[in-house]
PDB file of C-alpha atoms in Angstrom:
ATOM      1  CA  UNK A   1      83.956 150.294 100.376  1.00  0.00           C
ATOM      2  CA  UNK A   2      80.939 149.381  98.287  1.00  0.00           C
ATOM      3  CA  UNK A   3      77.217 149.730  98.012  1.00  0.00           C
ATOM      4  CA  UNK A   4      74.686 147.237  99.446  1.00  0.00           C
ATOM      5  CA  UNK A   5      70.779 147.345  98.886  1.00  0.00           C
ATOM      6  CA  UNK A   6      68.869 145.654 101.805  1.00  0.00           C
ATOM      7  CA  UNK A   7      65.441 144.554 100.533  1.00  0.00           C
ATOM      8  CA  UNK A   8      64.212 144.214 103.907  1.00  0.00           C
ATOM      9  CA  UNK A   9      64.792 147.637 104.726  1.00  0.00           C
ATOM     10  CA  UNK A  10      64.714 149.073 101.246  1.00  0.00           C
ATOM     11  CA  UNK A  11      68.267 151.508 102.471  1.00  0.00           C
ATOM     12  CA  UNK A  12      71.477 151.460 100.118  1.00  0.00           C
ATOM     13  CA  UNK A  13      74.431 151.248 102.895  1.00  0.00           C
ATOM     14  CA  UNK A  14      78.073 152.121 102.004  1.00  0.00           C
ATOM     15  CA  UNK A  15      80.160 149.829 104.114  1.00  0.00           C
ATOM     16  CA  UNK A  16      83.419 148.349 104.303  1.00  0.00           C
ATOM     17  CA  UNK A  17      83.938 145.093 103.303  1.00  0.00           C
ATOM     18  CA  UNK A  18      86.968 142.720 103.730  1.00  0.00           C
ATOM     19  CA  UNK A  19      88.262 141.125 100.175  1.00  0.00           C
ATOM     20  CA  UNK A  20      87.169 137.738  99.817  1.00  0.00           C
ATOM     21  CA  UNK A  21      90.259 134.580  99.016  1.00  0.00           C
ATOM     22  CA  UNK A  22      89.402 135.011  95.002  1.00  0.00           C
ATOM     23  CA  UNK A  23      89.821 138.916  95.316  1.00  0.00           C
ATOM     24  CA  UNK A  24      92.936 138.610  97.614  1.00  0.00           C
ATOM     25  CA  UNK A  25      94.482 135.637  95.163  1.00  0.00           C
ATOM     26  CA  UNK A  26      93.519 137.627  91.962  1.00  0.00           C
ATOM     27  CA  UNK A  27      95.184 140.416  93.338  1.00  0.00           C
ATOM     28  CA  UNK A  28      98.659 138.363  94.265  1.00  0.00           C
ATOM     29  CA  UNK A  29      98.714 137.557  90.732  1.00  0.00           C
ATOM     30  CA  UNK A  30      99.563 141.340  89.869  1.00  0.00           C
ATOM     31  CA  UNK A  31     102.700 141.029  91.012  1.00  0.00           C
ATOM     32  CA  UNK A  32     105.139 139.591  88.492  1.00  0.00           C
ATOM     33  CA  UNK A  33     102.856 140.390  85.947  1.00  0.00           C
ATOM     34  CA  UNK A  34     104.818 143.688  83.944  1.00  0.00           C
ATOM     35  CA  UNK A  35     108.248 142.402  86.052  1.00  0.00           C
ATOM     36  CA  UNK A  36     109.495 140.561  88.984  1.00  0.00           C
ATOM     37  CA  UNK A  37     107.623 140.922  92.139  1.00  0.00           C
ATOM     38  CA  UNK A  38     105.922 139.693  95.076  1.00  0.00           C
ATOM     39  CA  UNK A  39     102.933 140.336  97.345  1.00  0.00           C
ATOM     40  CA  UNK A  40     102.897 141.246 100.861  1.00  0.00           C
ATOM     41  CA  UNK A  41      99.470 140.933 102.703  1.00  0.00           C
ATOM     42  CA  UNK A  42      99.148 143.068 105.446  1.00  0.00           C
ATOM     43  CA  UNK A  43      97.217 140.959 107.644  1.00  0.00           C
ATOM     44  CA  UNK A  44      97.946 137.210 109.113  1.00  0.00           C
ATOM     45  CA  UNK A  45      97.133 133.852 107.940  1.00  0.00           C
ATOM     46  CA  UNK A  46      94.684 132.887 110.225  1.00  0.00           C
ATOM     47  CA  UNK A  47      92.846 136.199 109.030  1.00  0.00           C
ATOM     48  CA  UNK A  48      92.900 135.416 105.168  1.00  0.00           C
ATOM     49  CA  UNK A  49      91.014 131.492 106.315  1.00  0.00           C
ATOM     50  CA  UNK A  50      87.985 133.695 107.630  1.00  0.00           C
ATOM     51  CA  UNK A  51      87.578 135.553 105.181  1.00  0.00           C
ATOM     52  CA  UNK A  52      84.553 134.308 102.270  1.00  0.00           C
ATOM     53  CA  UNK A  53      85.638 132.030  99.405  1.00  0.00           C
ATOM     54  CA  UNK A  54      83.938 134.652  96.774  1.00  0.00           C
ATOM     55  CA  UNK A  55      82.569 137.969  97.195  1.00  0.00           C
ATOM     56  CA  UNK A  56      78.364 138.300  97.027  1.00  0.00           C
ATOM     57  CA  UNK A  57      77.560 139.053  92.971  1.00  0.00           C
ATOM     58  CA  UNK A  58      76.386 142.610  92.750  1.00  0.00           C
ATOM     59  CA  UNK A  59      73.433 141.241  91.871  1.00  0.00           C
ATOM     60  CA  UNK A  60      72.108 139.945  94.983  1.00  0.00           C
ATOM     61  CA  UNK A  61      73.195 143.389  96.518  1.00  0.00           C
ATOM     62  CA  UNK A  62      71.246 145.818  94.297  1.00  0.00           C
ATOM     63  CA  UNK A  63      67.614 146.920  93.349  1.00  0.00           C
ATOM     64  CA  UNK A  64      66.147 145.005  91.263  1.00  0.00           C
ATOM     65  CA  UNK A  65      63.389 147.092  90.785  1.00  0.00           C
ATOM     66  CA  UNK A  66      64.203 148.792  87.575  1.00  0.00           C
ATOM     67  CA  UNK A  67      64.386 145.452  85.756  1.00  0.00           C
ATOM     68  CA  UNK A  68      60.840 145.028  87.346  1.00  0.00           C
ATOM     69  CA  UNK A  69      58.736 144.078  83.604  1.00  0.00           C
ATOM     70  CA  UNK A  70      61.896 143.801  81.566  1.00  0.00           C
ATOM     71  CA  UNK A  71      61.489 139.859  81.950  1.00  0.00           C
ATOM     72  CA  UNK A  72      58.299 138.650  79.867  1.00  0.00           C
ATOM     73  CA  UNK A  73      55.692 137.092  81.788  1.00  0.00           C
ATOM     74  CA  UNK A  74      54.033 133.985  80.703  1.00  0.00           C
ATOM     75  CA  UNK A  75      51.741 132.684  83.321  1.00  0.00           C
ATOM     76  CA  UNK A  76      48.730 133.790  82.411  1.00  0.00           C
ATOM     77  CA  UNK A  77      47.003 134.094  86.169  1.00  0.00           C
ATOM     78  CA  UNK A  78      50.145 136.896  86.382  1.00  0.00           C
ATOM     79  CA  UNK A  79      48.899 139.863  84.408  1.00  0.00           C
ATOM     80  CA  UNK A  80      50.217 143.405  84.916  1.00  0.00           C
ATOM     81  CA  UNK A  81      47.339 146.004  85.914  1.00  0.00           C
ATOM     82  CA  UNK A  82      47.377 148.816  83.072  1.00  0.00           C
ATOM     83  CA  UNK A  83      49.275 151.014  85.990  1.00  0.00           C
ATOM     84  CA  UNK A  84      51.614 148.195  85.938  1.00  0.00           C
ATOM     85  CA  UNK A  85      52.028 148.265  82.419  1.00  0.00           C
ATOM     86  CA  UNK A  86      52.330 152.083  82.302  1.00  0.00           C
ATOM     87  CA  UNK A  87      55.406 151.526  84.934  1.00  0.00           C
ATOM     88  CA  UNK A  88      57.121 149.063  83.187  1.00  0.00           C
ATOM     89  CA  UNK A  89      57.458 151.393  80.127  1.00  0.00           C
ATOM     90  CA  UNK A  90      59.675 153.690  81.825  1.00  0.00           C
ATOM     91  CA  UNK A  91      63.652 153.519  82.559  1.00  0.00           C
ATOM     92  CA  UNK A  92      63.060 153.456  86.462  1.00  0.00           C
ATOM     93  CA  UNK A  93      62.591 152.343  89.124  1.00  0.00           C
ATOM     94  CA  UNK A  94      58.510 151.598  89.825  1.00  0.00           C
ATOM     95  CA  UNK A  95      57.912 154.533  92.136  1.00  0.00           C
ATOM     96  CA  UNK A  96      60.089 157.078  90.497  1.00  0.00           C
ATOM     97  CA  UNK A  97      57.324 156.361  87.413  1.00  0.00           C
ATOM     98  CA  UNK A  98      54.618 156.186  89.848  1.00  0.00           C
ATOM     99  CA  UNK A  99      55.420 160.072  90.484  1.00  0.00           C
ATOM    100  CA  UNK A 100      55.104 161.009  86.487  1.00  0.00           C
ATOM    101  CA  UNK A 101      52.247 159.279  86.527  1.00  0.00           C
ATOM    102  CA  UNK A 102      50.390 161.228  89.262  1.00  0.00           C
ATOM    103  CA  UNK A 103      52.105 164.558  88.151  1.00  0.00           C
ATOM    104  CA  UNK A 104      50.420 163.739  84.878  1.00  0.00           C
ATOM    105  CA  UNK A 105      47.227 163.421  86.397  1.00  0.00           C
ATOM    106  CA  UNK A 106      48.008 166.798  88.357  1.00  0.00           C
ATOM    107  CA  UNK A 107      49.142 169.160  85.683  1.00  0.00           C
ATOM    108  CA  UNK A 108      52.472 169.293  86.314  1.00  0.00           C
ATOM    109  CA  UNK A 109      54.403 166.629  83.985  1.00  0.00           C
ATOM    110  CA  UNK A 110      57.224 169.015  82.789  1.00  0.00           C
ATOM    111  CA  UNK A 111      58.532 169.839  86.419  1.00  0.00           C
ATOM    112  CA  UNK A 112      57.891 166.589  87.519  1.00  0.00           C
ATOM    113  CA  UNK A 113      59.793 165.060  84.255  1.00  0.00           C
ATOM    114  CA  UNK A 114      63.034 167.416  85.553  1.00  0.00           C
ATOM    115  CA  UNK A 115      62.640 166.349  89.378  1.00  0.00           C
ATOM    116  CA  UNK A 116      62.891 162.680  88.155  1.00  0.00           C
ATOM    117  CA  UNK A 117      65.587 162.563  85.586  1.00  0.00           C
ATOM    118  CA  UNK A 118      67.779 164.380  88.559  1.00  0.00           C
ATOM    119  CA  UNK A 119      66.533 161.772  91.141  1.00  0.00           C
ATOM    120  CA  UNK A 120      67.597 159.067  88.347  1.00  0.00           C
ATOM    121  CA  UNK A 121      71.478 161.247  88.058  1.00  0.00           C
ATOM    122  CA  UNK A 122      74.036 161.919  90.018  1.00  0.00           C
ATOM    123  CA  UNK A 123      74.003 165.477  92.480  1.00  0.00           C
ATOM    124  CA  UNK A 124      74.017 168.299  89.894  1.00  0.00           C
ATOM    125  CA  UNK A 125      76.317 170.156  92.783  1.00  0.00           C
ATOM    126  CA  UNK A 126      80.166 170.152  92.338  1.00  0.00           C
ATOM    127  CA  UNK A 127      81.403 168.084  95.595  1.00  0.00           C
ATOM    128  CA  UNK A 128      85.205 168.181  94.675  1.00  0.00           C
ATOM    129  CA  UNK A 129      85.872 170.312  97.616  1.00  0.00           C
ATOM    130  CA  UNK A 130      87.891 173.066  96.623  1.00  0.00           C
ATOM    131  CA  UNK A 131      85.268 176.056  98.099  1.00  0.00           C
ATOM    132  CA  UNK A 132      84.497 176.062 101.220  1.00  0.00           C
ATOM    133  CA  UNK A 133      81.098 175.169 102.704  1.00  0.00           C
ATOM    134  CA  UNK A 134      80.269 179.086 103.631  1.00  0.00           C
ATOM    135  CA  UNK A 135      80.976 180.433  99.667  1.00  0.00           C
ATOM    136  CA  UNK A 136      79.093 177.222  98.447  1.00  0.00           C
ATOM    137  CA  UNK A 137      75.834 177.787 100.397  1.00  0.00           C
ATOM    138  CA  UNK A 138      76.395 181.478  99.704  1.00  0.00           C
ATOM    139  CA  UNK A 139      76.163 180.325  96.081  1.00  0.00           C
ATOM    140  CA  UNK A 140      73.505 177.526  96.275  1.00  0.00           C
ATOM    141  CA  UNK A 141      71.335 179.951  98.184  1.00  0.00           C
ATOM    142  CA  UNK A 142      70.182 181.613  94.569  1.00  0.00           C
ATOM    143  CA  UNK A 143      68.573 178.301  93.599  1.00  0.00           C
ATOM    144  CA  UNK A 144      67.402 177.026  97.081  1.00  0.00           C
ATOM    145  CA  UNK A 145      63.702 176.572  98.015  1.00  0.00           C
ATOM    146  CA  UNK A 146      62.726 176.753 101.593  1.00  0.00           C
ATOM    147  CA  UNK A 147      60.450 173.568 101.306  1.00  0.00           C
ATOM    148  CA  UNK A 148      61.775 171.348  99.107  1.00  0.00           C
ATOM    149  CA  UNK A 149      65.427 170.014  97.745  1.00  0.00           C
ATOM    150  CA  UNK A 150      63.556 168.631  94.924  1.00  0.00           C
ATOM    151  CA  UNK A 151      62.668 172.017  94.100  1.00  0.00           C
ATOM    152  CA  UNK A 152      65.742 173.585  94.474  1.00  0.00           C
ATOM    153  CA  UNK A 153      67.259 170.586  92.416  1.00  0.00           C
ATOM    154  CA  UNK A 154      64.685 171.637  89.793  1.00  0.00           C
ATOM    155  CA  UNK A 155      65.287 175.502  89.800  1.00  0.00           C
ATOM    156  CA  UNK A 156      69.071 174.484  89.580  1.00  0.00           C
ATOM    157  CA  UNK A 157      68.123 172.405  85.810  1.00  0.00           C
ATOM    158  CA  UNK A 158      65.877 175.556  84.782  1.00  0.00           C
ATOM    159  CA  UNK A 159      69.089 177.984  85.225  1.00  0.00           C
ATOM    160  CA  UNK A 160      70.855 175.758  83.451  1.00  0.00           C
ATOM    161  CA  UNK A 161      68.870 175.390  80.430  1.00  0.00           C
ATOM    162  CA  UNK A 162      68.121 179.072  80.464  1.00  0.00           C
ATOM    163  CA  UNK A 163      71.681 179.796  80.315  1.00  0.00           C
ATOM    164  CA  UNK A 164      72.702 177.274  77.776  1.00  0.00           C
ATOM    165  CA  UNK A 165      70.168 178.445  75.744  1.00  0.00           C
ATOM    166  CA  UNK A 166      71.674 182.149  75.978  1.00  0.00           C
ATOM    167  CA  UNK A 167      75.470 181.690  76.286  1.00  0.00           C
ATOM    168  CA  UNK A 168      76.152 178.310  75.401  1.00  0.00           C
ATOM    169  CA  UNK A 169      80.044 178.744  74.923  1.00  0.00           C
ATOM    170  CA  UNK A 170      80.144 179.874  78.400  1.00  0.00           C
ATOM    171  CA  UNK A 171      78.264 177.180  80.429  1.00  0.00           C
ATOM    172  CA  UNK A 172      81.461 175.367  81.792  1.00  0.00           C
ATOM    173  CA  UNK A 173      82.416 178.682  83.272  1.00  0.00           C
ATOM    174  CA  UNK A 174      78.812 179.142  84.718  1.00  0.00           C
ATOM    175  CA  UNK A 175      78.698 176.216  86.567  1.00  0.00           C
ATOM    176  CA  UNK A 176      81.956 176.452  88.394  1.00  0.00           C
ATOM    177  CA  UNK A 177      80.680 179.653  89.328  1.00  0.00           C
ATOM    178  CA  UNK A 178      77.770 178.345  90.304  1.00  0.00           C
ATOM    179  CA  UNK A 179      79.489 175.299  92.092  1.00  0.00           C
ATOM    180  CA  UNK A 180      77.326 173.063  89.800  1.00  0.00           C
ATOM    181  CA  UNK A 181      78.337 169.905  87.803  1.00  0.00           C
ATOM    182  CA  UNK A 182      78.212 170.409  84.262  1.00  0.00           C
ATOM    183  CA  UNK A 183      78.660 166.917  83.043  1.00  0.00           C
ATOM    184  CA  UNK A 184      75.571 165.669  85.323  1.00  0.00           C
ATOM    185  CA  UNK A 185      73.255 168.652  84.407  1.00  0.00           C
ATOM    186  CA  UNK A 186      73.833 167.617  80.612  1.00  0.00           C
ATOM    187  CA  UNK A 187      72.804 163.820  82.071  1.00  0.00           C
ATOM    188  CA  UNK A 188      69.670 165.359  83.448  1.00  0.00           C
ATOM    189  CA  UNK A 189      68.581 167.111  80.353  1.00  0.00           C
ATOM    190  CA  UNK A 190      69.712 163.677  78.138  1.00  0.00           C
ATOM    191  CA  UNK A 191      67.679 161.459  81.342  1.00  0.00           C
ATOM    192  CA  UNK A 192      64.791 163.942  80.742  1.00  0.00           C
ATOM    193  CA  UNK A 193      64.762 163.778  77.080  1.00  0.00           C
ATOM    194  CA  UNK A 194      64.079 159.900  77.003  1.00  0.00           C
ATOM    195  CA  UNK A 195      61.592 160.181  79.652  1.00  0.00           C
ATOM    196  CA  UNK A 196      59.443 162.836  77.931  1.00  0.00           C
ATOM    197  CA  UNK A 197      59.640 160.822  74.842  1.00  0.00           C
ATOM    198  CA  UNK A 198      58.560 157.469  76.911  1.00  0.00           C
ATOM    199  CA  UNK A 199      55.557 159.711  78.531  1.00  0.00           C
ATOM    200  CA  UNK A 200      54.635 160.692  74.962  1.00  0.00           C
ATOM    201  CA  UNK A 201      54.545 157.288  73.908  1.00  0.00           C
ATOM    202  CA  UNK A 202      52.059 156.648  76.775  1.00  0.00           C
ATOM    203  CA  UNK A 203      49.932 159.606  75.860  1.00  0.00           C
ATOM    204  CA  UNK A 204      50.569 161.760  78.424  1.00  0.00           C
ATOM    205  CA  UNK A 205      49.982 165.620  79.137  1.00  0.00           C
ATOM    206  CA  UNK A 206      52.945 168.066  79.242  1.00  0.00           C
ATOM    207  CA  UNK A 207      51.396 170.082  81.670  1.00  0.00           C
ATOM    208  CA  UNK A 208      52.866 172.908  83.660  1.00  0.00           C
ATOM    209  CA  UNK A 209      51.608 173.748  87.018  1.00  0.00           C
ATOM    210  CA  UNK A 210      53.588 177.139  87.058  1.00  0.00           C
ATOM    211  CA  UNK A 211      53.895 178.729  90.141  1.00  0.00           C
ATOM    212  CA  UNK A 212      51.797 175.709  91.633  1.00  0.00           C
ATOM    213  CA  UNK A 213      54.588 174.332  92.974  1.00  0.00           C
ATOM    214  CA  UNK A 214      53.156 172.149  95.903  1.00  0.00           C
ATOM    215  CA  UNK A 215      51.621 170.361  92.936  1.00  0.00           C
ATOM    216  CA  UNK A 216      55.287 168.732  92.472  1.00  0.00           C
ATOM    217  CA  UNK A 217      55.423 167.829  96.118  1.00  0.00           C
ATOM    218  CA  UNK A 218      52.550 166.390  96.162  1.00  0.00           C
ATOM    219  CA  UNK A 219      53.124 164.086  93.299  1.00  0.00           C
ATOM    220  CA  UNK A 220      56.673 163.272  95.181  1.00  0.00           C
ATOM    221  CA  UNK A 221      54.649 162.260  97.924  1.00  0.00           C
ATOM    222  CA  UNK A 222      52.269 160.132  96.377  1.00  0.00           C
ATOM    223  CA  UNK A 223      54.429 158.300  94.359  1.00  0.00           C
ATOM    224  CA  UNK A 224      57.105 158.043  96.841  1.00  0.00           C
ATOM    225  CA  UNK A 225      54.820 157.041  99.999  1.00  0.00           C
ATOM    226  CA  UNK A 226      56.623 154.271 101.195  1.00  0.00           C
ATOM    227  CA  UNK A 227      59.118 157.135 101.799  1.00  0.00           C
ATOM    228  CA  UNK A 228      57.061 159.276 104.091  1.00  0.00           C
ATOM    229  CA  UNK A 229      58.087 160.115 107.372  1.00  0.00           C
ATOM    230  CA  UNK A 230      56.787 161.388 110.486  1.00  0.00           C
ATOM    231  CA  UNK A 231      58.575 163.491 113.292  1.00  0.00           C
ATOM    232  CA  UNK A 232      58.831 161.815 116.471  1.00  0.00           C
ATOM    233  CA  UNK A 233      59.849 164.714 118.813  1.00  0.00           C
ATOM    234  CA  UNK A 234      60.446 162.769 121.943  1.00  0.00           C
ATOM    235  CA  UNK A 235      63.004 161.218 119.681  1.00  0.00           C
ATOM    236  CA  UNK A 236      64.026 163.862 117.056  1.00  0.00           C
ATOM    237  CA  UNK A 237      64.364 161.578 114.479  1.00  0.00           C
ATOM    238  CA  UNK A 238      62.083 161.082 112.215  1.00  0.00           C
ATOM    239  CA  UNK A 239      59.467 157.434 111.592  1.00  0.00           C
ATOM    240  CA  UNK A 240      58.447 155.889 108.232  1.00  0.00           C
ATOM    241  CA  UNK A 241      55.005 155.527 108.026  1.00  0.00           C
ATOM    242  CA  UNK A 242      54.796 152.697 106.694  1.00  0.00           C
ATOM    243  CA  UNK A 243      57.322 150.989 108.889  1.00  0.00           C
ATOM    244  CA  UNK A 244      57.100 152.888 112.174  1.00  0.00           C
ATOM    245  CA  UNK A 245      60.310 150.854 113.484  1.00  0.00           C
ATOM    246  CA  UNK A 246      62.774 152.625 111.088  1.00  0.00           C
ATOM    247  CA  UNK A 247      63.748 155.810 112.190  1.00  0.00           C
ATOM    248  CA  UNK A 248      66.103 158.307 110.676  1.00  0.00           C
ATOM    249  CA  UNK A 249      67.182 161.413 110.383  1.00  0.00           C
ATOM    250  CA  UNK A 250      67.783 164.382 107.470  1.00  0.00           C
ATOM    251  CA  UNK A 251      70.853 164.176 105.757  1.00  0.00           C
ATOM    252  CA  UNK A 252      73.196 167.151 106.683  1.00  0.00           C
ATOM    253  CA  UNK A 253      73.597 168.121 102.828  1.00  0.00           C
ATOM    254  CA  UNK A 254      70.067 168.932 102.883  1.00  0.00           C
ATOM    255  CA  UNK A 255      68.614 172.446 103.227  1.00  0.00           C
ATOM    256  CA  UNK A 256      66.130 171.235 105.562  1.00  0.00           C
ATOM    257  CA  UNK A 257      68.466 169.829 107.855  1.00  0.00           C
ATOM    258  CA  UNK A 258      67.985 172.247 110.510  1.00  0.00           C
ATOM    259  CA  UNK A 259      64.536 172.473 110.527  1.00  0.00           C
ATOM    260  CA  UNK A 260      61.904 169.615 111.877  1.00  0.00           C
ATOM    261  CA  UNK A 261      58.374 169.620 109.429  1.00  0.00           C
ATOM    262  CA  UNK A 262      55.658 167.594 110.842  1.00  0.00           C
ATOM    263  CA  UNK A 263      56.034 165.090 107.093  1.00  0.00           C
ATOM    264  CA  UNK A 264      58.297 164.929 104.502  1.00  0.00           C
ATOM    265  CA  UNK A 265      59.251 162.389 101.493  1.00  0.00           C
ATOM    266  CA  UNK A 266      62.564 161.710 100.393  1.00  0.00           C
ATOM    267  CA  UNK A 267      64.648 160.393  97.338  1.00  0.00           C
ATOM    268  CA  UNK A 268      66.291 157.629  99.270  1.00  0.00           C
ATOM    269  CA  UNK A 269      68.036 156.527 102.296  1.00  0.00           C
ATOM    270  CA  UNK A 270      71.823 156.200 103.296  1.00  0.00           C
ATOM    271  CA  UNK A 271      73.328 154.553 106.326  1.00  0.00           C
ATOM    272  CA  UNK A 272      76.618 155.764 107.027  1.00  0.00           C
ATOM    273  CA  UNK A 273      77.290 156.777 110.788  1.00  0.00           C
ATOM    274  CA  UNK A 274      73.529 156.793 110.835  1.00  0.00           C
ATOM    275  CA  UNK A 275      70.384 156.282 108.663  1.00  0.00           C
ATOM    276  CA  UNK A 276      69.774 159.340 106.456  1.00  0.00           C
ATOM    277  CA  UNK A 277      67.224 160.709 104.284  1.00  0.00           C
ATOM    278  CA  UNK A 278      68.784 162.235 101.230  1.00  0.00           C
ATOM    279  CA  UNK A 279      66.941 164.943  98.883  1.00  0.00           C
ATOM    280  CA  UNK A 280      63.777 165.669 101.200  1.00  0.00           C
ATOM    281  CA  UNK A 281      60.469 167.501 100.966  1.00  0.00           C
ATOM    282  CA  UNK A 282      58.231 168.681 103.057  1.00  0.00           C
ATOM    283  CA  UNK A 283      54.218 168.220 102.169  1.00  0.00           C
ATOM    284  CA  UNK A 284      51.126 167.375 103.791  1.00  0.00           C
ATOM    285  CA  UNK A 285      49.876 164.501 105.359  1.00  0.00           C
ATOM    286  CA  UNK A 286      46.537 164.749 103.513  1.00  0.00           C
ATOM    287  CA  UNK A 287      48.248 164.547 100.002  1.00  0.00           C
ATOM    288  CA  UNK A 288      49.282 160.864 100.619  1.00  0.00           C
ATOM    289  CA  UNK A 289      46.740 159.419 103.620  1.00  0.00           C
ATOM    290  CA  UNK A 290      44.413 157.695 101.002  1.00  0.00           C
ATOM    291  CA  UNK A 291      47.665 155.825  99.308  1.00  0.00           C
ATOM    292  CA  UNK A 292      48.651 155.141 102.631  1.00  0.00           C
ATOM    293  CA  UNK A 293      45.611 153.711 104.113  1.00  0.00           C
ATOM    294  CA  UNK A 294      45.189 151.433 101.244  1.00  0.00           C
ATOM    295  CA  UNK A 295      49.173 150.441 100.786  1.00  0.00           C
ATOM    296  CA  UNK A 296      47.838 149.157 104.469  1.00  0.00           C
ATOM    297  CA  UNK A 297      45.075 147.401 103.314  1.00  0.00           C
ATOM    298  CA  UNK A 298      46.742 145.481 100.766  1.00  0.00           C
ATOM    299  CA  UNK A 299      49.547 144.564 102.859  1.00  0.00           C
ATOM    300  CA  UNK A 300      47.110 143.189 105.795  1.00  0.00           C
ATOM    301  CA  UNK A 301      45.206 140.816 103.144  1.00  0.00           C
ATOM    302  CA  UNK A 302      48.428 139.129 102.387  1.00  0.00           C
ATOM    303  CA  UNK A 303      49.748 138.525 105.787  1.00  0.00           C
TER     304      UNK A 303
END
């Protein structure tokens, strides 16, 4: 089981994948290695001839677009815009920046510097399965927002700084509690750290929209457009905008699972038994219809 990115579709996909002959060979060389042994394949010999000579480099089955700048360019027709060259300065991916950027144009840089270091980390929730689901939404309910997992994500990050700020010796024990993950929150506050100092570096404005919140969302949805959706009700799934043919639906970890907004933006997508939208918000249409109308543009001059 391993992770694919599909350019095409821009979706990470967790799939199954046979060994390939060097894997299966360079695993039947384990055996004898510490003592006498041998190895048993559990599948025939007209099996292991199918199967691909080498496995495909995780290279050509990741995205690339965090390395996007980190290559100098020479040409000199290729010059990066000064957006472009704003992007490039940051550890991610070109529209996770694309969101600080906007949120610094908004007034809302320090929430939107949290949201993105978690987006960049893995799930500040404990998923080791030792609560059950009821007591862990019972818990999770004190941070939740009703419109956003972003949001809730980012209340989740404020508790925790408040409280290691207060009772530092204790913060282990508060996030079991809490059915939080203590060694990811500490990621998140390292991941924002570097990214506040990068934004400094670009002369940004640490800006707090307060109880603004939508400001966040909207920022989200700017910089995330090519991950805005539309419900489809005769279908009840839900259709990228920009590429109508991909439908999907809200992951069942979300808080928003159950209920169908009219748009929404989310982190990323995951195809397991079907294609999911993971960490999703819900904002309005007229936050991101200029972006979208000239992402639209652009693309039609080039085809």
């Amino acid at each position: 089981l391993f992770r694919t990115f599909t350019a095409s579709d821009r979706i990470d996909v967790l799939r199954v994948h046979d060994v390939s002959k060097a894997q299966a060979v360079q695993r039947a060389g384990r055996a004898g290695r510490e003592a006498p042994g041998k190895c048993y394949r559990l599948y025939p010999a007209s099996h292991f001839e199918k199967l691909d000579n080498a496995s495909i480099p995780e290279i050509l089955r990741s995205n690339l677009a965090a390395a996007l700048g980190a290559a100098e360019i020479r040409k000199k027709e290729m010059v990066l815009t000064p957006i472009g060259t704003t992007l490039c300065r940051f550890p991610l991916s070109p529209d996770h920046a694309r969101v600080l950027m906007v949120a610094n144009e908004l007034g809302c840089l320090e929430e939107a510097l949290t949201v993105v270091a978690a987006m960049s980390c893995e799930t500040v929730f404990d998923l080791d399965g030792s609560r059950d689901d009821s007591d862990m939404d019972r818990v999770r309910a004190r941070f939740s927002n009703s419109v956003s997992d972003h949001l809730t994500v980012l209340n989740v990050v404020q508790a925790f700084k408040q409280e290691k700020q207060r009772s530092g010796h204790h913060l282990k024990e508060w996030c079991v509690h809490n059915c939080l993950n203590y060694k990811n929150l500490m990621m998140v506050l390292k991941t924002r750290k570097q990214l506040r100092e990068t934004a400094q570096e670009c002369g940004m404005q640490f800006a707090s929209c307060g109880a603004q919140r939508e400001k966040v969302r909207q920022a989200l949805a700017c910089g995330l457009f090519l991950n805005v959706c539309e419900y489809d009700r005769q279908e009840d799934r839900y259709r990228l905008l920009v590429r109508p043919g991909t439908t999907l639906k809200i992951h069942p970890s979300s808080r928003l699972c159950r209920s169908r907004p009219r748009h929404l933006v989310f982190t990323d997508l995951m195809r397991t038994s079907d294609l999911y939208a993971r960490d999703v918000s819900i904002i309005d249409y007229e936050w991101v219809q200029p972006v979208i109308e000239e992402y639209r543009r652009n693309v039609k001059s080039y085809v």
